[in-house]
Short mmCIF file of C-alpha atoms in Angstrom, two decimals:
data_model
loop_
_atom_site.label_atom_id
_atom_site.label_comp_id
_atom_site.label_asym_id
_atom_site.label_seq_id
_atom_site.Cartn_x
_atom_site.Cartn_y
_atom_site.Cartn_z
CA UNK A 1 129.38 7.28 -76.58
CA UNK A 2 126.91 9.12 -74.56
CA UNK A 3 123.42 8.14 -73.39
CA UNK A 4 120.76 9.78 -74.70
CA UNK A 5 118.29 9.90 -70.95
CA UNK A 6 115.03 10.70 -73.43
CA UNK A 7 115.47 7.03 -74.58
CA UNK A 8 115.36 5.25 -71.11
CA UNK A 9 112.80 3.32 -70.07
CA UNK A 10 111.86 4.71 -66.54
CA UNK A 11 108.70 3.86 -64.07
CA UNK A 12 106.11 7.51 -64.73
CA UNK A 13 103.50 6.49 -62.00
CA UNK A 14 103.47 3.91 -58.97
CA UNK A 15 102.68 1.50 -58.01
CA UNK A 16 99.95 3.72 -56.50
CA UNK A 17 96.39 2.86 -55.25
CA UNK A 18 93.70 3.52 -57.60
CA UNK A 19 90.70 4.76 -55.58
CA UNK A 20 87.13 3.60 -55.92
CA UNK A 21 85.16 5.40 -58.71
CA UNK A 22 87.33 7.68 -61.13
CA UNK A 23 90.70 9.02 -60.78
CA UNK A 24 93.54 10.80 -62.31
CA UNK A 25 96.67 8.64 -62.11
CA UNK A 26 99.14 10.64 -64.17
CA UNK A 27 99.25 14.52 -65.66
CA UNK A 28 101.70 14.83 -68.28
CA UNK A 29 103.88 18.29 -67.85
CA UNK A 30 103.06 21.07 -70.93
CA UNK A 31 106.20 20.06 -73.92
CA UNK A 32 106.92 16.84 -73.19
CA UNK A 33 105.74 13.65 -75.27
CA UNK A 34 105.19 10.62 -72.65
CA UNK A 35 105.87 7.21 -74.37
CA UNK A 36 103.69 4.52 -72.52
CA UNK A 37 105.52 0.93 -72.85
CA UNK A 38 103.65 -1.11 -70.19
CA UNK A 39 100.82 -0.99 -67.64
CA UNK A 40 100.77 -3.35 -64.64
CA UNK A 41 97.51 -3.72 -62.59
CA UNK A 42 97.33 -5.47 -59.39
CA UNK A 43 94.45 -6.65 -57.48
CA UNK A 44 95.39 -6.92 -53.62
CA UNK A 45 91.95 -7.78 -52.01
CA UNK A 46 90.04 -11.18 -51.95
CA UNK A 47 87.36 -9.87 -54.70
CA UNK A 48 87.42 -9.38 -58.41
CA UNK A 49 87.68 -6.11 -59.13
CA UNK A 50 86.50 -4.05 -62.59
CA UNK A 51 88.97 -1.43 -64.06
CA UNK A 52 88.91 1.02 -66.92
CA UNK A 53 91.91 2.99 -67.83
CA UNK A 54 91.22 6.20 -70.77
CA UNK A 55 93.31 9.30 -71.82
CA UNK A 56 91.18 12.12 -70.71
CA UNK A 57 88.59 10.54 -68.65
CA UNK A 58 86.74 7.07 -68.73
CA UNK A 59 83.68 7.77 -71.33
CA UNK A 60 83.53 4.86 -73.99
CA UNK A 61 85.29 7.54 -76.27
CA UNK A 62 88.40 8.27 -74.46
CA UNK A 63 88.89 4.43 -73.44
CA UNK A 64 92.50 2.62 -73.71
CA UNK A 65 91.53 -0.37 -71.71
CA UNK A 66 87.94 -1.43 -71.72
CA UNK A 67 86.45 -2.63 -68.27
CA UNK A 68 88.51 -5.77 -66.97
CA UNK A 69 87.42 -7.82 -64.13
CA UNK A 70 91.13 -8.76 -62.19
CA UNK A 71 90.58 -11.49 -60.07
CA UNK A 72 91.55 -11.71 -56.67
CA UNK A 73 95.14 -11.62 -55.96
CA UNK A 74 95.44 -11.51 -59.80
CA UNK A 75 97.05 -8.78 -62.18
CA UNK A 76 96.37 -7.18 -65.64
CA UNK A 77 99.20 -6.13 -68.12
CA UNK A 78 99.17 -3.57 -71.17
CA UNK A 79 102.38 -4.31 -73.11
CA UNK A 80 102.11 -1.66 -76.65
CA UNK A 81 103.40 1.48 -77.31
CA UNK A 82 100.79 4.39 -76.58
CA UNK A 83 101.62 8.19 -76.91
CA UNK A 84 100.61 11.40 -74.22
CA UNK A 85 101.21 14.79 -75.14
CA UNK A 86 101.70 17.78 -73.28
CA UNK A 87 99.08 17.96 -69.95
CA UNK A 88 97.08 14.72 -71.21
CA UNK A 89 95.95 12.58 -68.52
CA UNK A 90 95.65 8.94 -67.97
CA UNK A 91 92.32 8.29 -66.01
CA UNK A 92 90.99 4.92 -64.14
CA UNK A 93 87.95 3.76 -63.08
CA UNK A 94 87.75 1.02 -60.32
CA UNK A 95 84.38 -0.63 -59.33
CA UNK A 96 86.40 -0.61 -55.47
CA UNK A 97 89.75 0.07 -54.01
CA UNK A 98 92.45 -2.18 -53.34
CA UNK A 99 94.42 -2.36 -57.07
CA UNK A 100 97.87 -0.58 -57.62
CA UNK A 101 98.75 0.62 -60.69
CA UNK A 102 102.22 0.75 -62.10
CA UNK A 103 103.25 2.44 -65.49
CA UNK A 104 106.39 2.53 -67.34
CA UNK A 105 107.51 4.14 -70.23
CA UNK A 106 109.57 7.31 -72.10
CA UNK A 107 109.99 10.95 -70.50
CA UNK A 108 110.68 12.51 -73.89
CA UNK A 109 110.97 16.22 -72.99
#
């Protein structure tokens, strides 16, 4: 039997700060279909923090996650199935630094 790799699940991003304001946290590469299985947000500091996360920037439009507040030394999960194509970006918006983001999902080039 062999393993098909495209069918893994495999961490795409992080855990990597996510700076004050917006930010890119992951360009796809052109021909490849990104399968988004779960999105872990951490909140290191001592304050609640505000996040947004959107494919494509952070407009009300383009939003996957609408603004949370974490709580201090808390964490936010997204556990669905969510699709990038191609060079798609997924964008977040903090309110001030000290989260991490990790993402994990399919590579299906």
């Amino acid at each position: 039997m062999t393993l098909d790799t495209s069918n893994t699940l495999s961490r795409i991003v992080g855990p990597v700060n996510i700076a004050s304001g917006t930010s890119t946290i992951f360009t796809g590469t052109a021909s490849h279909v990104y399968t988004i299985k779960s999105i872990r947000i951490v909140n290191n500091t001592a304050a609640a923090i505000t996040v947004k996360l959107g494919i494509g920037g952070v407009t009300d439009a383009l939003l996957l996650v609408p603004p949370a507040s974490i709580d201090a030394g808390g964490w936010a999960e997204f556990d669905g199935l969510l699709v990038l194509t191609g060079t798609e970006t997924l964008q977040a918006n903090a309110s001030a630094t000290g989260t991490t983001i990790t993402v994990s999902g399919l590579d299906q080039s």
